[in-house]
Amino acid sequence: MRHFVLVLVVVLETGRAGIVPTVVNEILSIGNMTDLSVIRACHRSPKKDPAAMSPEVHSRFSSEIRDHCFSRFGVTAARMVSERHAFIFDAITSTGTCILKVTHPSHRSYEQLEAELEWLSYLVGKGVPAPRIHRSINSLFIERAPAADGYFSVICYEKLVGETIADALLTEALFRPWGTLIGKLHRLSFSYLPKTQRYAWYESDFLNVERYIPVDHDIRTNAQRIIQEVKDLPLSQFQYGLIHADVYQENMFLADGELFLFDFDNCEYGHYISDIAIALYAALWRVTNGADRAEFSERFLRSLLVGYREVHQLSRTEIEALPLFLQLREVLIYTVAKKMLDLKNLTPIQARLLTERGNRIRKNEPIVDLKSALRSL
């Protein structure tokens, strides 16, 4: 059975969008960007963290603008549940409960939202288990609420409900359908011709190492080299197109034996193999021992690729590039941390993981040695 509530996303637009994570204090521990506040907003109280929005952002979101956004989707009651880098409300509409999200101005442009919704609608129409998009009271997929310095874009999504992917579920029984899901996305992306373009992977502000890693020369230099190596890959030997860019366990629910995927906020043009590297990187976040990581990675990739190959194919050249794409993900996560965290007030685990990731980049070491795993694939 497919259950849902509505999700409203409100974006204040002032210019070209970047990518802003919701739960910055979990980036270092989980190693991924995800919108956990939307998933869990109804289950926690408002909380500030070192990366909370600036006072300027707070001042822009007046009660009048808030109420105007509420009215576009018939919100009758709302309770603030989080104000990290976005205002999150547990709200009620005439059709049920929903979650209202008001994001930072740099989050997404109107055009990027259009591109996201266009792709998501295409995927859902082709049978991908992902959230549907709901229209406003004006039958629009994106509403605009005027503001003095721009406007808010309001979007309403179905919110999927199911079993979260706990550590106990990270077994071969899950890896195979995980691969099938990614394979479906890539097969559909292969022939997808959008009206509106999303950004390319290298345009992400989270890969702006010159800005966010200005001090440590060795880390910055190696990070730049990794990015350039990916840029230099011959596209004639790689499949490249619109990817989810965050297909990992926190962005999936398990319901009635099927995996449902949500949070398409980071979708971008990139190499298909990148989605698999991102999934592996996330699956490794609790595996601390190097030998255990290698053994786990072999099991993970073997099962995931069985599912993937049921619907799509990757060349040997693409699979052999996995270590490089693991390093690219590490660079992005490290840069996210340097950008978003209060580096003078890190928690012990944040400090440790930041150091570990920086050292791996400095030494040009992927998070796991895939030599054995690649031979078995």
mmCIF file of C-alpha atoms in Angstrom:
data_model
loop_
_atom_site.group_PDB
_atom_site.id
_atom_site.type_symbol
_atom_site.label_atom_id
_atom_site.label_comp_id
_atom_site.label_asym_id
_atom_site.label_seq_id
_atom_site.Cartn_x
_atom_site.Cartn_y
_atom_site.Cartn_z
ATOM 1 C CA MET A 1 0.000 0.000 0.000
ATOM 2 C CA ARG A 2 1.297 3.441 -0.860
ATOM 3 C CA HIS A 3 0.744 6.014 1.881
ATOM 4 C CA PHE A 4 1.451 9.709 1.589
ATOM 5 C CA VAL A 5 1.121 13.156 3.019
ATOM 6 C CA LEU A 6 1.823 16.365 1.167
ATOM 7 C CA VAL A 7 5.205 18.043 1.188
ATOM 8 C CA LEU A 8 5.459 21.744 0.436
ATOM 9 C CA VAL A 9 8.786 23.247 -0.562
ATOM 10 C CA VAL A 10 9.174 27.010 -0.491
ATOM 11 C CA VAL A 11 12.254 28.645 -1.993
ATOM 12 C CA LEU A 12 13.098 32.335 -1.816
ATOM 13 C CA GLU A 13 14.729 33.175 -5.109
ATOM 14 C CA THR A 14 17.256 35.950 -5.564
ATOM 15 C CA GLY A 15 19.703 34.561 -8.082
ATOM 16 C CA ARG A 16 21.549 31.501 -9.307
ATOM 17 C CA ALA A 17 21.099 28.558 -6.981
ATOM 18 C CA GLY A 18 23.690 26.551 -5.152
ATOM 19 C CA ILE A 19 23.205 23.347 -3.149
ATOM 20 C CA VAL A 20 22.552 23.711 0.567
ATOM 21 C CA PRO A 21 22.223 20.621 2.797
ATOM 22 C CA THR A 22 19.540 20.474 5.450
ATOM 23 C CA VAL A 23 21.224 18.584 8.258
ATOM 24 C CA VAL A 24 24.794 19.840 8.249
ATOM 25 C CA ASN A 25 25.727 18.261 11.552
ATOM 26 C CA GLU A 26 24.975 14.850 10.036
ATOM 27 C CA ILE A 27 27.093 15.352 6.923
ATOM 28 C CA LEU A 28 30.302 14.407 8.673
ATOM 29 C CA SER A 29 28.855 11.436 10.524
ATOM 30 C CA ILE A 30 26.843 10.038 7.614
ATOM 31 C CA GLY A 31 28.923 11.411 4.789
ATOM 32 C CA ASN A 32 26.014 12.417 2.594
ATOM 33 C CA MET A 33 23.713 15.290 1.771
ATOM 34 C CA THR A 34 20.138 14.598 2.615
ATOM 35 C CA ASP A 35 17.008 16.402 3.669
ATOM 36 C CA LEU A 36 16.390 14.506 6.907
ATOM 37 C CA SER A 37 14.523 17.474 8.356
ATOM 38 C CA VAL A 38 11.691 16.875 5.883
ATOM 39 C CA ILE A 39 11.555 13.185 6.779
ATOM 40 C CA ARG A 40 11.610 13.684 10.545
ATOM 41 C CA ALA A 41 10.216 17.170 10.952
ATOM 42 C CA CYS A 42 7.056 16.027 12.695
ATOM 43 C CA HIS A 43 9.021 14.169 15.349
ATOM 44 C CA ARG A 44 11.297 16.776 16.865
ATOM 45 C CA SER A 45 11.309 20.266 18.308
ATOM 46 C CA PRO A 46 12.915 23.331 16.733
ATOM 47 C CA LYS A 47 16.682 23.188 16.967
ATOM 48 C CA LYS A 48 19.506 25.499 16.000
ATOM 49 C CA ASP A 49 22.948 24.346 14.934
ATOM 50 C CA PRO A 50 26.173 26.107 13.881
ATOM 51 C CA ALA A 51 24.951 26.244 10.290
ATOM 52 C CA ALA A 52 21.552 27.780 11.077
ATOM 53 C CA MET A 53 20.276 30.471 8.751
ATOM 54 C CA SER A 54 21.530 34.005 9.089
ATOM 55 C CA PRO A 55 19.433 36.724 10.744
ATOM 56 C CA GLU A 56 19.003 38.292 7.291
ATOM 57 C CA VAL A 57 17.255 35.182 6.016
ATOM 58 C CA HIS A 58 14.979 35.117 9.052
ATOM 59 C CA SER A 59 14.037 38.749 8.553
ATOM 60 C CA ARG A 60 13.038 38.190 4.920
ATOM 61 C CA PHE A 61 10.439 35.581 5.749
ATOM 62 C CA SER A 62 7.677 37.738 7.163
ATOM 63 C CA SER A 63 4.418 36.426 8.582
ATOM 64 C CA GLU A 64 2.601 37.932 5.595
ATOM 65 C CA ILE A 65 4.745 36.020 3.104
ATOM 66 C CA ARG A 66 4.454 32.886 5.198
ATOM 67 C CA ASP A 67 0.660 33.113 5.235
ATOM 68 C CA HIS A 68 0.599 33.761 1.500
ATOM 69 C CA CYS A 69 2.610 30.570 0.925
ATOM 70 C CA PHE A 70 0.305 28.657 3.255
ATOM 71 C CA SER A 71 -2.739 29.862 1.343
ATOM 72 C CA ARG A 72 -1.462 28.601 -2.020
ATOM 73 C CA PHE A 73 -1.879 25.019 -0.824
ATOM 74 C CA GLY A 74 -4.685 25.481 1.675
ATOM 75 C CA VAL A 75 -2.648 25.216 4.882
ATOM 76 C CA THR A 76 -4.981 25.835 7.802
ATOM 77 C CA ALA A 77 -2.593 25.269 10.713
ATOM 78 C CA ALA A 78 1.177 24.959 11.061
ATOM 79 C CA ARG A 79 3.797 24.477 13.762
ATOM 80 C CA MET A 80 7.475 25.347 13.338
ATOM 81 C CA VAL A 81 9.533 22.221 13.956
ATOM 82 C CA SER A 82 12.971 23.219 12.647
ATOM 83 C CA GLU A 83 14.883 26.302 11.563
ATOM 84 C CA ARG A 84 18.288 25.060 10.573
ATOM 85 C CA HIS A 85 19.035 26.223 7.052
ATOM 86 C CA ALA A 86 15.315 26.127 6.268
ATOM 87 C CA PHE A 87 12.039 26.858 8.060
ATOM 88 C CA ILE A 88 10.194 23.564 8.498
ATOM 89 C CA PHE A 89 6.526 23.476 9.513
ATOM 90 C CA ASP A 90 4.304 20.573 10.491
ATOM 91 C CA ALA A 91 1.106 21.730 8.795
ATOM 92 C CA ILE A 92 -2.475 20.701 8.129
ATOM 93 C CA THR A 93 -4.442 21.169 4.923
ATOM 94 C CA SER A 94 -7.960 20.246 3.912
ATOM 95 C CA THR A 95 -6.578 16.998 2.495
ATOM 96 C CA GLY A 96 -4.433 16.035 5.483
ATOM 97 C CA THR A 97 -1.118 16.735 7.122
ATOM 98 C CA CYS A 98 1.860 18.133 5.261
ATOM 99 C CA ILE A 99 5.294 19.578 5.830
ATOM 100 C CA LEU A 100 6.096 23.124 4.791
ATOM 101 C CA LYS A 101 9.699 23.981 3.985
ATOM 102 C CA VAL A 102 11.047 27.508 3.479
ATOM 103 C CA THR A 103 14.607 27.460 2.190
ATOM 104 C CA HIS A 104 17.566 29.821 2.021
ATOM 105 C CA PRO A 105 17.749 32.152 -1.015
ATOM 106 C CA SER A 106 20.721 30.314 -2.490
ATOM 107 C CA HIS A 107 18.955 26.973 -2.539
ATOM 108 C CA ARG A 108 17.267 26.647 -5.920
ATOM 109 C CA SER A 109 16.283 28.946 -8.773
ATOM 110 C CA TYR A 110 12.801 28.721 -10.260
ATOM 111 C CA GLU A 111 14.250 27.176 -13.423
ATOM 112 C CA GLN A 112 16.114 24.508 -11.453
ATOM 113 C CA LEU A 113 12.897 23.640 -9.627
ATOM 114 C CA GLU A 114 11.139 23.351 -12.968
ATOM 115 C CA ALA A 115 13.848 20.984 -14.185
ATOM 116 C CA GLU A 116 13.581 18.852 -11.061
ATOM 117 C CA LEU A 117 9.801 18.581 -11.332
ATOM 118 C CA GLU A 118 9.951 17.836 -15.039
ATOM 119 C CA TRP A 119 12.292 14.900 -14.472
ATOM 120 C CA LEU A 120 10.443 13.642 -11.416
ATOM 121 C CA SER A 121 7.126 13.719 -13.288
ATOM 122 C CA TYR A 122 8.721 11.815 -16.155
ATOM 123 C CA LEU A 123 10.099 9.129 -13.826
ATOM 124 C CA VAL A 124 6.835 8.688 -11.915
ATOM 125 C CA GLY A 125 4.993 8.455 -15.203
ATOM 126 C CA LYS A 126 7.327 5.635 -16.221
ATOM 127 C CA GLY A 127 6.618 3.698 -13.038
ATOM 128 C CA VAL A 128 9.545 4.689 -10.804
ATOM 129 C CA PRO A 129 8.453 4.505 -7.132
ATOM 130 C CA ALA A 130 8.958 8.173 -6.286
ATOM 131 C CA PRO A 131 6.783 11.041 -4.981
ATOM 132 C CA ARG A 132 4.043 12.492 -7.126
ATOM 133 C CA ILE A 133 3.704 16.243 -7.526
ATOM 134 C CA HIS A 134 0.493 17.960 -6.454
ATOM 135 C CA ARG A 135 -1.038 21.109 -7.843
ATOM 136 C CA SER A 136 -1.866 24.234 -5.861
ATOM 137 C CA ILE A 137 -5.314 25.757 -5.444
ATOM 138 C CA ASN A 138 -4.536 27.493 -8.738
ATOM 139 C CA SER A 139 -3.686 24.170 -10.422
ATOM 140 C CA LEU A 140 0.002 25.100 -10.616
ATOM 141 C CA PHE A 141 2.944 22.840 -9.835
ATOM 142 C CA ILE A 142 5.034 25.856 -8.751
ATOM 143 C CA GLU A 143 3.453 28.848 -7.044
ATOM 144 C CA ARG A 144 5.147 32.215 -6.720
ATOM 145 C CA ALA A 145 4.624 34.377 -3.649
ATOM 146 C CA PRO A 146 5.954 37.911 -4.247
ATOM 147 C CA ALA A 147 8.451 39.445 -1.825
ATOM 148 C CA ALA A 148 10.235 42.799 -1.690
ATOM 149 C CA ASP A 149 13.548 41.361 -2.873
ATOM 150 C CA GLY A 150 12.269 38.551 -5.059
ATOM 151 C CA TYR A 151 9.632 35.876 -4.625
ATOM 152 C CA PHE A 152 9.019 32.509 -3.048
ATOM 153 C CA SER A 153 8.538 29.382 -5.136
ATOM 154 C CA VAL A 154 6.123 26.897 -3.582
ATOM 155 C CA ILE A 155 5.991 23.234 -4.585
ATOM 156 C CA CYS A 156 3.846 20.420 -3.253
ATOM 157 C CA TYR A 157 5.080 16.819 -3.289
ATOM 158 C CA GLU A 158 3.662 13.548 -2.134
ATOM 159 C CA LYS A 159 5.549 12.360 0.917
ATOM 160 C CA LEU A 160 6.266 8.663 0.879
ATOM 161 C CA VAL A 161 5.888 6.695 4.090
ATOM 162 C CA GLY A 162 7.530 3.379 4.818
ATOM 163 C CA GLU A 163 10.212 1.647 6.818
ATOM 164 C CA THR A 164 13.451 3.595 7.096
ATOM 165 C CA ILE A 165 16.604 1.758 6.025
ATOM 166 C CA ALA A 166 18.210 0.905 9.355
ATOM 167 C CA ASP A 167 21.646 -0.707 9.589
ATOM 168 C CA ALA A 168 20.057 -4.118 10.084
ATOM 169 C CA LEU A 169 18.542 -3.886 6.596
ATOM 170 C CA LEU A 170 21.886 -3.231 4.877
ATOM 171 C CA THR A 171 22.219 -6.750 3.510
ATOM 172 C CA GLU A 172 22.335 -8.406 0.109
ATOM 173 C CA ALA A 173 18.545 -8.658 0.218
ATOM 174 C CA LEU A 174 18.393 -4.847 0.025
ATOM 175 C CA PHE A 175 21.417 -4.238 -2.219
ATOM 176 C CA ARG A 176 19.900 -6.008 -5.230
ATOM 177 C CA PRO A 177 16.653 -3.954 -5.392
ATOM 178 C CA TRP A 178 18.742 -0.877 -4.606
ATOM 179 C CA GLY A 179 20.716 -1.593 -7.772
ATOM 180 C CA THR A 180 17.542 -2.249 -9.752
ATOM 181 C CA LEU A 181 16.176 1.138 -8.671
ATOM 182 C CA ILE A 182 19.343 2.943 -9.786
ATOM 183 C CA GLY A 183 19.324 0.981 -13.031
ATOM 184 C CA LYS A 184 15.737 2.092 -13.739
ATOM 185 C CA LEU A 185 16.709 5.721 -13.230
ATOM 186 C CA HIS A 186 19.652 5.421 -15.602
ATOM 187 C CA ARG A 187 17.736 3.523 -18.265
ATOM 188 C CA LEU A 188 15.078 6.247 -18.275
ATOM 189 C CA SER A 189 17.648 9.032 -18.089
ATOM 190 C CA PHE A 190 19.386 7.593 -21.147
ATOM 191 C CA SER A 191 16.539 8.642 -23.435
ATOM 192 C CA TYR A 192 15.279 11.642 -21.451
ATOM 193 C CA LEU A 193 15.088 14.954 -23.342
ATOM 194 C CA PRO A 194 14.135 17.756 -20.924
ATOM 195 C CA LYS A 195 12.692 21.142 -21.710
ATOM 196 C CA THR A 196 14.577 22.698 -18.790
ATOM 197 C CA GLN A 197 18.189 21.802 -17.955
ATOM 198 C CA ARG A 198 19.563 21.011 -14.515
ATOM 199 C CA TYR A 199 23.115 22.012 -13.628
ATOM 200 C CA ALA A 200 26.154 19.774 -14.233
ATOM 201 C CA TRP A 201 28.012 18.050 -11.381
ATOM 202 C CA TYR A 202 31.067 20.316 -11.597
ATOM 203 C CA GLU A 203 28.903 23.439 -11.158
ATOM 204 C CA SER A 204 28.085 22.522 -7.567
ATOM 205 C CA ASP A 205 29.304 25.094 -5.073
ATOM 206 C CA PHE A 206 30.270 22.165 -2.869
ATOM 207 C CA LEU A 207 33.136 21.473 -5.250
ATOM 208 C CA ASN A 208 34.447 25.025 -4.954
ATOM 209 C CA VAL A 209 37.614 23.876 -3.209
ATOM 210 C CA GLU A 210 39.459 27.113 -3.969
ATOM 211 C CA ARG A 211 36.951 28.988 -1.822
ATOM 212 C CA TYR A 212 36.327 26.527 0.996
ATOM 213 C CA ILE A 213 39.742 24.873 1.341
ATOM 214 C CA PRO A 214 41.995 27.941 1.132
ATOM 215 C CA VAL A 215 44.560 26.998 3.788
ATOM 216 C CA ASP A 216 45.610 23.374 3.411
ATOM 217 C CA HIS A 217 47.559 23.369 0.156
ATOM 218 C CA ASP A 218 48.001 19.582 -0.127
ATOM 219 C CA ILE A 219 44.323 18.804 0.386
ATOM 220 C CA ARG A 220 43.225 21.557 -1.975
ATOM 221 C CA THR A 221 45.700 20.513 -4.659
ATOM 222 C CA ASN A 222 44.664 16.856 -4.536
ATOM 223 C CA ALA A 223 40.981 17.792 -4.471
ATOM 224 C CA GLN A 224 41.480 19.933 -7.576
ATOM 225 C CA ARG A 225 43.307 17.079 -9.275
ATOM 226 C CA ILE A 226 40.501 14.590 -8.516
ATOM 227 C CA ILE A 227 37.884 16.969 -9.921
ATOM 228 C CA GLN A 228 39.975 17.534 -13.032
ATOM 229 C CA GLU A 229 40.502 13.797 -13.544
ATOM 230 C CA VAL A 230 36.725 13.286 -13.602
ATOM 231 C CA LYS A 231 36.313 16.218 -15.991
ATOM 232 C CA ASP A 232 38.940 14.668 -18.276
ATOM 233 C CA LEU A 233 37.202 11.294 -18.555
ATOM 234 C CA PRO A 234 36.251 10.653 -22.195
ATOM 235 C CA LEU A 235 32.470 10.818 -22.359
ATOM 236 C CA SER A 236 32.595 8.476 -25.322
ATOM 237 C CA GLN A 237 33.497 5.719 -22.835
ATOM 238 C CA PHE A 238 31.040 6.725 -20.098
ATOM 239 C CA GLN A 239 27.291 7.068 -19.836
ATOM 240 C CA TYR A 240 26.410 10.594 -18.802
ATOM 241 C CA GLY A 241 23.037 12.155 -18.117
ATOM 242 C CA LEU A 242 20.629 13.251 -15.419
ATOM 243 C CA ILE A 243 21.273 11.340 -12.185
ATOM 244 C CA HIS A 244 19.728 11.450 -8.728
ATOM 245 C CA ALA A 245 23.143 12.120 -7.110
ATOM 246 C CA ASP A 246 21.915 11.004 -3.673
ATOM 247 C CA VAL A 247 20.499 7.478 -4.079
ATOM 248 C CA TYR A 248 21.411 6.249 -0.619
ATOM 249 C CA GLN A 249 19.672 4.691 2.345
ATOM 250 C CA GLU A 250 18.400 7.889 3.983
ATOM 251 C CA ASN A 251 16.545 8.835 0.798
ATOM 252 C CA MET A 252 14.632 5.581 0.503
ATOM 253 C CA PHE A 253 11.750 3.913 2.275
ATOM 254 C CA LEU A 254 10.883 0.231 2.205
ATOM 255 C CA ALA A 255 7.142 -0.372 1.839
ATOM 256 C CA ASP A 256 5.429 -3.651 0.970
ATOM 257 C CA GLY A 257 8.756 -5.088 -0.158
ATOM 258 C CA GLU A 258 9.483 -2.228 -2.582
ATOM 259 C CA LEU A 259 12.025 0.580 -2.341
ATOM 260 C CA PHE A 260 10.614 4.082 -2.756
ATOM 261 C CA LEU A 261 12.989 6.930 -3.623
ATOM 262 C CA PHE A 262 12.553 10.571 -2.673
ATOM 263 C CA ASP A 263 14.513 13.825 -2.304
ATOM 264 C CA PHE A 264 15.450 14.662 -5.894
ATOM 265 C CA ASP A 265 16.787 18.027 -4.749
ATOM 266 C CA ASN A 266 20.363 17.193 -5.771
ATOM 267 C CA CYS A 267 19.619 15.735 -9.210
ATOM 268 C CA GLU A 268 22.244 16.864 -11.697
ATOM 269 C CA TYR A 269 23.973 15.934 -14.927
ATOM 270 C CA GLY A 270 26.731 13.475 -14.169
ATOM 271 C CA HIS A 271 28.256 10.089 -14.882
ATOM 272 C CA TYR A 272 25.950 7.167 -14.204
ATOM 273 C CA ILE A 273 28.692 5.384 -12.274
ATOM 274 C CA SER A 274 28.658 8.297 -9.822
ATOM 275 C CA ASP A 275 25.252 7.224 -8.452
ATOM 276 C CA ILE A 276 26.716 3.798 -7.629
ATOM 277 C CA ALA A 277 29.795 5.313 -5.992
ATOM 278 C CA ILE A 278 27.568 7.580 -3.889
ATOM 279 C CA ALA A 279 25.474 4.595 -2.768
ATOM 280 C CA LEU A 280 28.600 2.640 -1.792
ATOM 281 C CA TYR A 281 30.139 5.609 0.007
ATOM 282 C CA ALA A 282 26.990 6.003 2.093
ATOM 283 C CA ALA A 283 26.683 2.298 2.819
ATOM 284 C CA LEU A 284 30.255 2.320 4.183
ATOM 285 C CA TRP A 285 29.704 5.046 6.743
ATOM 286 C CA ARG A 286 29.406 2.674 9.729
ATOM 287 C CA VAL A 287 32.091 0.264 8.513
ATOM 288 C CA THR A 288 35.227 1.584 10.191
ATOM 289 C CA ASN A 289 37.838 -1.138 9.689
ATOM 290 C CA GLY A 290 39.705 -1.112 6.372
ATOM 291 C CA ALA A 291 39.560 -4.878 5.849
ATOM 292 C CA ASP A 292 35.869 -4.936 6.770
ATOM 293 C CA ARG A 293 35.228 -2.123 4.298
ATOM 294 C CA ALA A 294 36.858 -4.069 1.487
ATOM 295 C CA GLU A 295 34.840 -7.209 2.253
ATOM 296 C CA PHE A 296 31.612 -5.244 2.650
ATOM 297 C CA SER A 297 32.206 -3.342 -0.593
ATOM 298 C CA GLU A 298 32.642 -6.573 -2.523
ATOM 299 C CA ARG A 299 29.355 -7.965 -1.183
ATOM 300 C CA PHE A 300 27.586 -4.656 -1.730
ATOM 301 C CA LEU A 301 28.726 -4.136 -5.306
ATOM 302 C CA ARG A 302 28.215 -7.730 -6.365
ATOM 303 C CA SER A 303 24.577 -7.736 -5.200
ATOM 304 C CA LEU A 304 23.820 -4.183 -6.282
ATOM 305 C CA LEU A 305 25.146 -4.776 -9.799
ATOM 306 C CA VAL A 306 23.077 -7.952 -10.154
ATOM 307 C CA GLY A 307 19.985 -5.799 -9.643
ATOM 308 C CA TYR A 308 21.327 -2.967 -11.788
ATOM 309 C CA ARG A 309 22.092 -5.269 -14.720
ATOM 310 C CA GLU A 310 18.521 -6.528 -14.726
ATOM 311 C CA VAL A 311 17.495 -3.234 -16.298
ATOM 312 C CA HIS A 312 20.659 -1.462 -17.480
ATOM 313 C CA GLN A 313 24.321 -2.099 -18.248
ATOM 314 C CA LEU A 314 27.623 -0.465 -17.342
ATOM 315 C CA SER A 315 30.849 -1.045 -19.229
ATOM 316 C CA ARG A 316 33.973 -2.447 -17.618
ATOM 317 C CA THR A 317 35.610 0.955 -18.069
ATOM 318 C CA GLU A 318 32.876 2.593 -15.998
ATOM 319 C CA ILE A 319 33.083 0.012 -13.217
ATOM 320 C CA GLU A 320 36.872 0.374 -13.065
ATOM 321 C CA ALA A 321 36.371 4.117 -12.433
ATOM 322 C CA LEU A 322 34.571 3.534 -9.115
ATOM 323 C CA PRO A 323 37.624 4.409 -6.946
ATOM 324 C CA LEU A 324 37.920 7.799 -8.644
ATOM 325 C CA PHE A 325 34.236 8.552 -8.086
ATOM 326 C CA LEU A 326 34.532 7.511 -4.433
ATOM 327 C CA GLN A 327 37.290 10.101 -4.135
ATOM 328 C CA LEU A 328 35.121 12.705 -5.857
ATOM 329 C CA ARG A 329 32.378 12.063 -3.307
ATOM 330 C CA GLU A 330 34.884 12.406 -0.478
ATOM 331 C CA VAL A 331 36.047 15.755 -1.843
ATOM 332 C CA LEU A 332 32.454 16.987 -2.025
ATOM 333 C CA ILE A 333 31.622 15.866 1.517
ATOM 334 C CA TYR A 334 34.825 17.396 2.878
ATOM 335 C CA THR A 335 34.113 20.694 1.110
ATOM 336 C CA VAL A 336 30.511 20.678 2.384
ATOM 337 C CA ALA A 337 31.854 20.388 5.917
ATOM 338 C CA LYS A 338 34.394 23.175 5.437
ATOM 339 C CA LYS A 339 31.671 25.412 4.030
ATOM 340 C CA MET A 340 28.818 24.720 6.428
ATOM 341 C CA LEU A 341 30.221 23.760 9.812
ATOM 342 C CA ASP A 342 31.490 26.074 12.518
ATOM 343 C CA LEU A 343 35.099 24.934 12.308
ATOM 344 C CA LYS A 344 35.965 26.585 15.643
ATOM 345 C CA ASN A 345 33.288 24.625 17.501
ATOM 346 C CA LEU A 346 33.379 21.130 16.049
ATOM 347 C CA THR A 347 32.111 18.206 18.066
ATOM 348 C CA PRO A 348 34.709 15.475 18.754
ATOM 349 C CA ILE A 349 33.254 13.181 16.094
ATOM 350 C CA GLN A 350 33.081 16.012 13.565
ATOM 351 C CA ALA A 351 36.698 16.901 14.227
ATOM 352 C CA ARG A 352 37.825 13.278 13.929
ATOM 353 C CA LEU A 353 35.924 12.572 10.730
ATOM 354 C CA LEU A 354 36.976 15.853 9.148
ATOM 355 C CA THR A 355 40.602 14.968 9.879
ATOM 356 C CA GLU A 356 40.207 11.434 8.535
ATOM 357 C CA ARG A 357 38.654 12.631 5.300
ATOM 358 C CA GLY A 358 41.203 15.386 4.866
ATOM 359 C CA ASN A 359 44.043 12.917 5.382
ATOM 360 C CA ARG A 360 42.620 10.525 2.787
ATOM 361 C CA ILE A 361 42.392 13.343 0.245
ATOM 362 C CA ARG A 362 45.906 14.494 1.110
ATOM 363 C CA LYS A 363 47.298 10.966 0.709
ATOM 364 C CA ASN A 364 45.214 10.231 -2.398
ATOM 365 C CA GLU A 365 43.571 7.239 -0.689
ATOM 366 C CA PRO A 366 39.962 6.246 -1.422
ATOM 367 C CA ILE A 367 37.770 5.380 1.550
ATOM 368 C CA VAL A 368 38.126 1.698 0.624
ATOM 369 C CA ASP A 369 40.520 -0.425 -1.425
ATOM 370 C CA LEU A 370 38.399 -1.868 -4.255
ATOM 371 C CA LYS A 371 41.094 -3.939 -5.975
ATOM 372 C CA SER A 372 39.668 -7.259 -4.830
ATOM 373 C CA ALA A 373 36.066 -6.185 -5.334
ATOM 374 C CA LEU A 374 36.678 -4.991 -8.889
ATOM 375 C CA ARG A 375 38.283 -8.305 -9.837
ATOM 376 C CA SER A 376 35.138 -10.120 -8.725
ATOM 377 C CA LEU A 377 32.625 -7.961 -10.604
#
